[in-house]
PDB file of C-alpha atoms in Angstrom:
ATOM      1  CA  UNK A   8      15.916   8.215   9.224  1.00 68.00           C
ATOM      2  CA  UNK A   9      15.877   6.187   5.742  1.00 79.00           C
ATOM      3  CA  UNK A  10      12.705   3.984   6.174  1.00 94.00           C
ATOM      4  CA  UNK A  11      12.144   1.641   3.503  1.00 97.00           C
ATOM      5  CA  UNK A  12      14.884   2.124   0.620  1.00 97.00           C
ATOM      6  CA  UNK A  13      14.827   0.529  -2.921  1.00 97.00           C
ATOM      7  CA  UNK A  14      16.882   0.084  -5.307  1.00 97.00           C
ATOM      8  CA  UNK A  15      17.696   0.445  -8.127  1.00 97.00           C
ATOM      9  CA  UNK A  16      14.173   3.086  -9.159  1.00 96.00           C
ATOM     10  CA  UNK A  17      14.129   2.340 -12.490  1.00 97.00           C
ATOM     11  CA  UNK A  18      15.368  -0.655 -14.568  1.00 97.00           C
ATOM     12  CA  UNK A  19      14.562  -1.897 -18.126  1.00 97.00           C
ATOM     13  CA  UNK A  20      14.976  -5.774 -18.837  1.00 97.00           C
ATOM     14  CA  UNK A  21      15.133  -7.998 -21.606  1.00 97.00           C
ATOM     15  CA  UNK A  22      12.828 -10.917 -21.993  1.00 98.00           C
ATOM     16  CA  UNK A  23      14.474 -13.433 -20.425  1.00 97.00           C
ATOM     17  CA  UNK A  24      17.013 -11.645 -18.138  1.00 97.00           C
ATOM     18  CA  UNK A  25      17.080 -12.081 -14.332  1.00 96.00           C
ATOM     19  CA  UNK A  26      17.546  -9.464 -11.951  1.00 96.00           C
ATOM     20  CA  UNK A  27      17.533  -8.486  -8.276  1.00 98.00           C
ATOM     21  CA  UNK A  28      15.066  -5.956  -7.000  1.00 98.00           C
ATOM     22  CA  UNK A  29      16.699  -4.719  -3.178  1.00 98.00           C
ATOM     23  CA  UNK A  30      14.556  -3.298  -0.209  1.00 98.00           C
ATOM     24  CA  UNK A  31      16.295  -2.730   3.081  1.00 98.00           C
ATOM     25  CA  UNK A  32      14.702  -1.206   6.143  1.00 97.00           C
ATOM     26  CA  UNK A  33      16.089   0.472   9.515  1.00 96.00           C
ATOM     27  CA  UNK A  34      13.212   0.007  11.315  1.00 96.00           C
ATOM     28  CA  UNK A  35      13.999  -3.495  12.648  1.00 95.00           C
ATOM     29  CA  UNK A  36      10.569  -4.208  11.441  1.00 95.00           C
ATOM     30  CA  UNK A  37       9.370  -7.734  11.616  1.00 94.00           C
ATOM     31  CA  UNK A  38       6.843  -7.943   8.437  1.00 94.00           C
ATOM     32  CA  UNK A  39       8.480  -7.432   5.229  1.00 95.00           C
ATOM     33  CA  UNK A  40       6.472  -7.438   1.821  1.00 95.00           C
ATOM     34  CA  UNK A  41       6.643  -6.994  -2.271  1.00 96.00           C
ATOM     35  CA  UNK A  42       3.633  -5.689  -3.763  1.00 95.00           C
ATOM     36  CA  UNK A  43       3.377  -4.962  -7.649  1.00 96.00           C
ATOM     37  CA  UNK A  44       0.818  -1.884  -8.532  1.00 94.00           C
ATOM     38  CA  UNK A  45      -0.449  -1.902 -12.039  1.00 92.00           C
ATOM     39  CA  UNK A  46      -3.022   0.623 -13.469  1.00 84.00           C
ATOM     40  CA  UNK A  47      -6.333  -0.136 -12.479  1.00 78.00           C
ATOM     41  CA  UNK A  48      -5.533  -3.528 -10.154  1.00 79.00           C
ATOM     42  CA  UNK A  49      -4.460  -1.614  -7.259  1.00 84.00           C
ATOM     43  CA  UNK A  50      -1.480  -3.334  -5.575  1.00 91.00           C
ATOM     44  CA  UNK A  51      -1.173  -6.975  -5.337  1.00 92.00           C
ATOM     45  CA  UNK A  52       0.663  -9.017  -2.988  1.00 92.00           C
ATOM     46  CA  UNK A  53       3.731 -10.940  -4.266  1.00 95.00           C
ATOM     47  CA  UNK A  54       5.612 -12.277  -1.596  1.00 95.00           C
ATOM     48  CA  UNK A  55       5.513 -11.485   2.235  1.00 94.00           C
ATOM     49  CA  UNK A  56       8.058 -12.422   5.286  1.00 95.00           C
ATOM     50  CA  UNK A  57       7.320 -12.189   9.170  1.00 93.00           C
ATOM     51  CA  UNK A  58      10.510 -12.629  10.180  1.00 93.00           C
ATOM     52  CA  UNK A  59      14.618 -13.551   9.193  1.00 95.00           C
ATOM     53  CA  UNK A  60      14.383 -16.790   7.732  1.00 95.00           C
ATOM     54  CA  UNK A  61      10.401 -17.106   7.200  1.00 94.00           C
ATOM     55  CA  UNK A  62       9.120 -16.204   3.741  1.00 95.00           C
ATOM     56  CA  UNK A  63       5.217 -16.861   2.187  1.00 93.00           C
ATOM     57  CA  UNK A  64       3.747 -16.380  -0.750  1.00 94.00           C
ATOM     58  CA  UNK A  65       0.980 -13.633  -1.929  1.00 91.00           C
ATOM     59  CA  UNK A  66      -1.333 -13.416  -4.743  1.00 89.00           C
ATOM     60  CA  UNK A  67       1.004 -13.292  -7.291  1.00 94.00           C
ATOM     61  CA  UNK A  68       3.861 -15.269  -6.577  1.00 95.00           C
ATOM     62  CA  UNK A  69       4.664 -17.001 -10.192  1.00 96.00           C
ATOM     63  CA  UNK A  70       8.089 -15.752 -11.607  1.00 96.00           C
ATOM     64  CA  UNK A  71       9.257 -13.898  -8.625  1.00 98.00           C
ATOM     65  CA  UNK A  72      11.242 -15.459  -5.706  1.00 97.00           C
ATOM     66  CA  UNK A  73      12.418 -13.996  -2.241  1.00 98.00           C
ATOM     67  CA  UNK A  74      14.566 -15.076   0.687  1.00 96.00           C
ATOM     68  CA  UNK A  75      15.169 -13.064   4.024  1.00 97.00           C
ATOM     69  CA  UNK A  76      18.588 -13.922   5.516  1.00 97.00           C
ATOM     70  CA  UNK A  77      18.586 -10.935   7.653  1.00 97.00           C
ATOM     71  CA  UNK A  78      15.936  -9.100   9.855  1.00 96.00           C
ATOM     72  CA  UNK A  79      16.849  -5.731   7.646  1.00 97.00           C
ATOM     73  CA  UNK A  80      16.974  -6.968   3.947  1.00 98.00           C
ATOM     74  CA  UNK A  81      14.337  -8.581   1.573  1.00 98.00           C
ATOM     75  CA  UNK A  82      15.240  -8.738  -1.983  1.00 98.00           C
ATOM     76  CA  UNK A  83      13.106 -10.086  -4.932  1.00 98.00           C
ATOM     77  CA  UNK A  84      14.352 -11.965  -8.073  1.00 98.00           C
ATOM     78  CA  UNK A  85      12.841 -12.153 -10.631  1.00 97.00           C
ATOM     79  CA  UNK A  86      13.918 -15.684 -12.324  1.00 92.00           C
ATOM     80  CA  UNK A  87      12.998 -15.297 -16.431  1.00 97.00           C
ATOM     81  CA  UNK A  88      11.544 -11.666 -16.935  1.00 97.00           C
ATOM     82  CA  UNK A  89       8.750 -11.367 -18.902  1.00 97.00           C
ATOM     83  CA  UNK A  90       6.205  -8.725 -20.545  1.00 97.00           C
ATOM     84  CA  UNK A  91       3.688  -9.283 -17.900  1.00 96.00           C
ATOM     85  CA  UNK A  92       6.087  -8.486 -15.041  1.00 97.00           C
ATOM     86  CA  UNK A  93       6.294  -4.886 -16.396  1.00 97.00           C
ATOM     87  CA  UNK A  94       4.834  -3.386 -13.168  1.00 97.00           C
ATOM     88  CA  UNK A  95       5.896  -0.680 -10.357  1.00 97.00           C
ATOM     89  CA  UNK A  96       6.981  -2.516  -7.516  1.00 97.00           C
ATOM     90  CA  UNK A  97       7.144  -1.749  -4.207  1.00 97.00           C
ATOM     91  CA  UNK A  98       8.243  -2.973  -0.915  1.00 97.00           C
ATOM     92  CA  UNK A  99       6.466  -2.541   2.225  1.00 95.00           C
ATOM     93  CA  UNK A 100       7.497  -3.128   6.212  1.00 95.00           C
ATOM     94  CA  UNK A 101       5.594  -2.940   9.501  1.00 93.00           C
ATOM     95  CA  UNK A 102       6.356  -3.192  12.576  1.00 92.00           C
ATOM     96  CA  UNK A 103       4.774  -6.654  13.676  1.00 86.00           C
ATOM     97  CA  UNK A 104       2.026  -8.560  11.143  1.00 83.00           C
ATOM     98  CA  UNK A 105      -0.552  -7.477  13.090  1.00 80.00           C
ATOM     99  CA  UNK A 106      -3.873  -5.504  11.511  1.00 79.00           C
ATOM    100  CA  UNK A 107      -2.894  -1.983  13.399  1.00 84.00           C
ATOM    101  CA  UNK A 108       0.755  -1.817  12.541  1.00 88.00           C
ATOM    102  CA  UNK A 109       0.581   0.675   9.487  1.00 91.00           C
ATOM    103  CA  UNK A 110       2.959  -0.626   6.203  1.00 93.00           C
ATOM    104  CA  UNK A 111       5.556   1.745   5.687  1.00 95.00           C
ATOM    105  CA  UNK A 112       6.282   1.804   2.083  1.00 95.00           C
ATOM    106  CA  UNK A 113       9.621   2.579  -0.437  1.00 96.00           C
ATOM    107  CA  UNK A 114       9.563   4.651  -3.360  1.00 95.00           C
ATOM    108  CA  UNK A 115       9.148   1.534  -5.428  1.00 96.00           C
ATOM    109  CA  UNK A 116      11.059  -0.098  -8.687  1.00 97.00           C
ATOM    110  CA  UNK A 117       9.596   1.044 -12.154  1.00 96.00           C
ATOM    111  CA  UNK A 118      10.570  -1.904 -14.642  1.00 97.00           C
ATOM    112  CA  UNK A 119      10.090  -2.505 -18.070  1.00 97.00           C
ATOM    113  CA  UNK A 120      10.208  -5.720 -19.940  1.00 97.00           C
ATOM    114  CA  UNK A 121      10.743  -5.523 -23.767  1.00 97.00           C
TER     115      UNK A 121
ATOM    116  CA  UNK B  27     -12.831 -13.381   1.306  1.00 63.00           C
ATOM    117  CA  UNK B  28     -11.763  -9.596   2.217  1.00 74.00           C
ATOM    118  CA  UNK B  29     -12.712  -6.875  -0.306  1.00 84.00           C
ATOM    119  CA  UNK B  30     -12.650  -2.929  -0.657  1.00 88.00           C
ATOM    120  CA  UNK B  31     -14.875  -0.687  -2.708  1.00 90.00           C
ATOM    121  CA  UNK B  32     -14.147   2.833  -3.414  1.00 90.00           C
ATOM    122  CA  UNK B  33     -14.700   4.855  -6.277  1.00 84.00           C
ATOM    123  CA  UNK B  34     -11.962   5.379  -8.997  1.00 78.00           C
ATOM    124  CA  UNK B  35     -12.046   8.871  -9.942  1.00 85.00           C
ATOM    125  CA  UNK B  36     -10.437  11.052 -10.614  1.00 92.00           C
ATOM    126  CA  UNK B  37     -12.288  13.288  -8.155  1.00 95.00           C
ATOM    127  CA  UNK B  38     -11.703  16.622  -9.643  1.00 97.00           C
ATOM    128  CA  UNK B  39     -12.624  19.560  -7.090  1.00 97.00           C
ATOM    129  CA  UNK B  40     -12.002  23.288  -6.577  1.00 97.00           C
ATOM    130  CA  UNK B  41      -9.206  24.681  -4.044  1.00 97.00           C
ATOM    131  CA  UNK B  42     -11.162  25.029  -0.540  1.00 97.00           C
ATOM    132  CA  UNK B  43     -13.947  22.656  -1.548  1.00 98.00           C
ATOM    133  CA  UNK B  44     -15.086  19.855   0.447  1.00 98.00           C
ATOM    134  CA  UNK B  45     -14.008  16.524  -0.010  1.00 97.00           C
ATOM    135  CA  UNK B  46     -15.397  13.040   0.352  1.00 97.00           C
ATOM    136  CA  UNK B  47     -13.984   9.404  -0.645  1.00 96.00           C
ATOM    137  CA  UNK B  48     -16.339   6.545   0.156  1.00 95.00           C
ATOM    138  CA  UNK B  49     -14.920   3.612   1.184  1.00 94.00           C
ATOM    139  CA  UNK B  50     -17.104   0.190   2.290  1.00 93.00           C
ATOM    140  CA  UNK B  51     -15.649  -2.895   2.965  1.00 91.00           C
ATOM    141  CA  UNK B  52     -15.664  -6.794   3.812  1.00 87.00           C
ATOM    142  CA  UNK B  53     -13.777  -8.611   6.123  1.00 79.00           C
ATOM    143  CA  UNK B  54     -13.244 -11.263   8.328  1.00 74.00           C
ATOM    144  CA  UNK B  55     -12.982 -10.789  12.122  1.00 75.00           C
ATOM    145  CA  UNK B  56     -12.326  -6.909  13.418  1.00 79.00           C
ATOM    146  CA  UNK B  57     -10.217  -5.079  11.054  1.00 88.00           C
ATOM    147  CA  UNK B  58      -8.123  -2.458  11.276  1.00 91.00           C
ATOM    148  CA  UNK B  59      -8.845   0.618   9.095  1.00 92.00           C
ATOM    149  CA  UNK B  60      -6.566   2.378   7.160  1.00 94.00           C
ATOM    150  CA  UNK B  61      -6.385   5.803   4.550  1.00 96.00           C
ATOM    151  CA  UNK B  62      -3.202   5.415   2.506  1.00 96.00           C
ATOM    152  CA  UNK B  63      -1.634   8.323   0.387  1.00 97.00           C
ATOM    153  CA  UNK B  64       0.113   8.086  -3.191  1.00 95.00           C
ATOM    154  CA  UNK B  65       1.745  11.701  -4.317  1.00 95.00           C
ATOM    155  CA  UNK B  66       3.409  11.232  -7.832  1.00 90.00           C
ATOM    156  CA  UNK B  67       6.543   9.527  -8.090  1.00 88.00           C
ATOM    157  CA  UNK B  68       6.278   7.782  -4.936  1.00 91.00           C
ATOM    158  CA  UNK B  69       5.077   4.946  -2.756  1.00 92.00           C
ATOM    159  CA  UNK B  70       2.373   4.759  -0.237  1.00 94.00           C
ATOM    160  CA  UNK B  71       2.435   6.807   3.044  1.00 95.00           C
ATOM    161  CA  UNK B  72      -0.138   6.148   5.784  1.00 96.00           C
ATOM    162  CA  UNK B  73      -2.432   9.352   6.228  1.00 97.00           C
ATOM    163  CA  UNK B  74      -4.970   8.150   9.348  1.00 97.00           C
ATOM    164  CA  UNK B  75      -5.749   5.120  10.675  1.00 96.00           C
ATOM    165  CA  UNK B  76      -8.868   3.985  13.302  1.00 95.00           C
ATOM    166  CA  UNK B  77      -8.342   0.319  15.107  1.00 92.00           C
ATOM    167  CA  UNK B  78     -11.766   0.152  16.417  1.00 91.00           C
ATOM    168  CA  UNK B  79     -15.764   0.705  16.342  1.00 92.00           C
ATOM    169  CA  UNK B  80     -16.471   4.661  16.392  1.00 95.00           C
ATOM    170  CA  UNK B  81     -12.793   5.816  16.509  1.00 96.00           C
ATOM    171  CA  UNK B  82     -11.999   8.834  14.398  1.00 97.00           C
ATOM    172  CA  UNK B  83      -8.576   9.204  12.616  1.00 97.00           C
ATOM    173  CA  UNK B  84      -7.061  12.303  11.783  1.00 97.00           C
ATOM    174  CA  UNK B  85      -4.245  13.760   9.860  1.00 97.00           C
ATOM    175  CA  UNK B  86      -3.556  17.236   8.047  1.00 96.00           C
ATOM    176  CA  UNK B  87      -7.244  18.258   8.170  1.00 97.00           C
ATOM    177  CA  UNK B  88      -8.311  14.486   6.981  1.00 98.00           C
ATOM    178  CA  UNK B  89     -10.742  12.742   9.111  1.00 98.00           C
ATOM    179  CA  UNK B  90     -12.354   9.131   8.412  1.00 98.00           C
ATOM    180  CA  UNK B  91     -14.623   7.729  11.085  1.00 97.00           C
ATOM    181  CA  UNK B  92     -14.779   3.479  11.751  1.00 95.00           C
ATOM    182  CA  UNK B  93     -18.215   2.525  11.400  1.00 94.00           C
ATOM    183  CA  UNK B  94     -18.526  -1.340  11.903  1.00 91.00           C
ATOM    184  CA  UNK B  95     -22.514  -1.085  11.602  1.00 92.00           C
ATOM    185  CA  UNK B  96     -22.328   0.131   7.982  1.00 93.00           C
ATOM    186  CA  UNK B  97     -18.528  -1.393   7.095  1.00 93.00           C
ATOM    187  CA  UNK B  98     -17.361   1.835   6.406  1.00 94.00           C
ATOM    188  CA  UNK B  99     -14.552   4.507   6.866  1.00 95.00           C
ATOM    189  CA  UNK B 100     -15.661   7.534   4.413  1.00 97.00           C
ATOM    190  CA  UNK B 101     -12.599   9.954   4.224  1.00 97.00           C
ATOM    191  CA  UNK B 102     -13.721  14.240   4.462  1.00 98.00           C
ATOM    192  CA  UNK B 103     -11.507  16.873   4.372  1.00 98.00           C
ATOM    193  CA  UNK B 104     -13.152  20.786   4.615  1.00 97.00           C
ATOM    194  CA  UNK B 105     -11.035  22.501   2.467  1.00 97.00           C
ATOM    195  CA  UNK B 106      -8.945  20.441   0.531  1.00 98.00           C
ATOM    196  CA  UNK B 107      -5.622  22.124  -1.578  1.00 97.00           C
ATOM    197  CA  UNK B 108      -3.650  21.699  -4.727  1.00 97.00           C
ATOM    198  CA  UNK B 109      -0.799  19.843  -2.547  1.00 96.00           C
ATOM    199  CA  UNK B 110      -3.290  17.511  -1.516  1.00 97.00           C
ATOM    200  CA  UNK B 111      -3.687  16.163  -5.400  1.00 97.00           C
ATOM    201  CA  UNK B 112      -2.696  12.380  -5.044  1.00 96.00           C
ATOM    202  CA  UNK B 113      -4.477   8.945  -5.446  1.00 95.00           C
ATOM    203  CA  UNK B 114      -6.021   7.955  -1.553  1.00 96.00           C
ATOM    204  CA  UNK B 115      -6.562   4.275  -0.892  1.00 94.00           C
ATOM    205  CA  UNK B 116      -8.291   3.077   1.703  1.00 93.00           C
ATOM    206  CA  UNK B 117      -7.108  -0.595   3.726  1.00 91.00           C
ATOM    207  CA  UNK B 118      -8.892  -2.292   5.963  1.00 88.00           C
ATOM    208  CA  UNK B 119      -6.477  -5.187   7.666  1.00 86.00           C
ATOM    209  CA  UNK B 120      -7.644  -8.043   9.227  1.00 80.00           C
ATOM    210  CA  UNK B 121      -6.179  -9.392  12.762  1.00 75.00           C
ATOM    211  CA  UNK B 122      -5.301 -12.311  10.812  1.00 71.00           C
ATOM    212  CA  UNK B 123      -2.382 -10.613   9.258  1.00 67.00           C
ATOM    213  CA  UNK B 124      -1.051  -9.155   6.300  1.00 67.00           C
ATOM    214  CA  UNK B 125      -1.757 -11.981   3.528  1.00 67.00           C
ATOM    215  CA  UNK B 126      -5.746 -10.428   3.642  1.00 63.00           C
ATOM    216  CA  UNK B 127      -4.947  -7.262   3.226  1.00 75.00           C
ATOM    217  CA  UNK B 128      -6.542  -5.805   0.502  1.00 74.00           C
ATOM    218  CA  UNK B 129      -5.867  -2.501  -1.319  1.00 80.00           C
ATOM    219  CA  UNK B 130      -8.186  -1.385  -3.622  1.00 75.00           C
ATOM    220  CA  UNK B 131      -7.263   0.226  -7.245  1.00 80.00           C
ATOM    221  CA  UNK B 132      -7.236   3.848  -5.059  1.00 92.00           C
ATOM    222  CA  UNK B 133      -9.211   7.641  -5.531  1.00 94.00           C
ATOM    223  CA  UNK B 134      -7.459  10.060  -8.100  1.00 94.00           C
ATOM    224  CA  UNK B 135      -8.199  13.637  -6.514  1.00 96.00           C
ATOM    225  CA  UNK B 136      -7.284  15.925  -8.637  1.00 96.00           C
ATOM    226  CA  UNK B 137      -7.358  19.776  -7.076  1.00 97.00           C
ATOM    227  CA  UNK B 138      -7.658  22.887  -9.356  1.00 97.00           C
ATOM    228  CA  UNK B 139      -6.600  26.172  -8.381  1.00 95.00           C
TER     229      UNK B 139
END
């Protein structure tokens, strides 16, 4: 009964460095989503996918890139880290992209970029 | 475009007091209406949910009612508790799919013994 795991929870970064941010659900949910929550902007869209081999972009795609070879797995990368991506992230699945299929969320990434 | 409007906080009440969140909203089409949960340390977990006009949703003594005449879906709760200190946010979610979803910046309640 995982739900919607992430890892790793916390990671601190260089300006400049690249990493991987992993979500994997069990759910074999269809809609798969990053969403970064900073303090006082609620949580923004990044990136979104409705389905293996189908990915879109959010509201604030710049410096972040996904792919979604499989059904269960939907990692982010972040290409050139910088300040402004200091953020919590978190990934997000539901069942179908449809408006009354609640987002089941992960316990989020907390990164730092120095 | 879609948009949310509920207020900040924190909320700061009293162990068995009675709690309200507003929450009013724009959207296109016939949304779906959502109350999310944030506890610390954690990520969002849905708490009710209503899918159309009148519908109540309930969960662990929360209620929120979908009124599409006024655009809103006020959360209550009787008699809240100290384990019910988190940050609420409410959702609405358009048909159209996930890309309009909006979440707001959330409601800090903050319960004192």
């Amino acid at each position: 009964n995982a739900g919607v795991t992430q890892t790793p929870k916390f990671q601190v970064l260089k300006t400049g460095q690249s990493m991987t941010l992993q979500c994997a659900q069990d759910m074999n949910h269809e809609y798969m989503s990053w969403y970064r929550q900073d303090p006082g902007m609620g949580l923004r869209l990044i990136h979104y996918s409705v389905g293996a081999g189908i990915t879109d972009q959010g509201e604030v795609p710049n410096g972040y890139n996904v792919s979604r070879s499989t059904t269960e797995d939907f990692p982010l990368r972040l290409l050139s880290a910088a300040p402004s991506q200091t953020s919590v992230y978190f990934c997000a699945s539901s069942l179908f992209d449809r408006g009354e299929s609640p987002l089941h969320f992960g316990n989020g990434t907390r990164l730092t970029v120095t | 475009g879609n948009s949310v409007t509920q207020m900040e906080g924190p909320v700061t009440l009293s162990e068995e007091a009675f709690l309200t969140i507003n929450c009013t909203y724009t959207a296109t089409g016939y949304p779906s209406l959502f109350w999310y949960v944030q506890y610390p340390g954690e990520g969002l977990q849905l708490l009710l949910k209503a899918t159309k006009a009148d519908d109540k949703g309930s969960n662990k003594g929360f209620e929120a009612t979908y009124r599409k005449e006024t655009t809103s879906f006020h959360l209550e709760k009787g008699s809240v508790q100290v384990s019910d200190s988190a940050v609420y946010f409410c959702a609405p979610t358009p048909d159209t799919g996930r890309r309009a979803l909006t979440f707001g910046s959330g409601t800090r309640l903050q319960v004192q013994p």
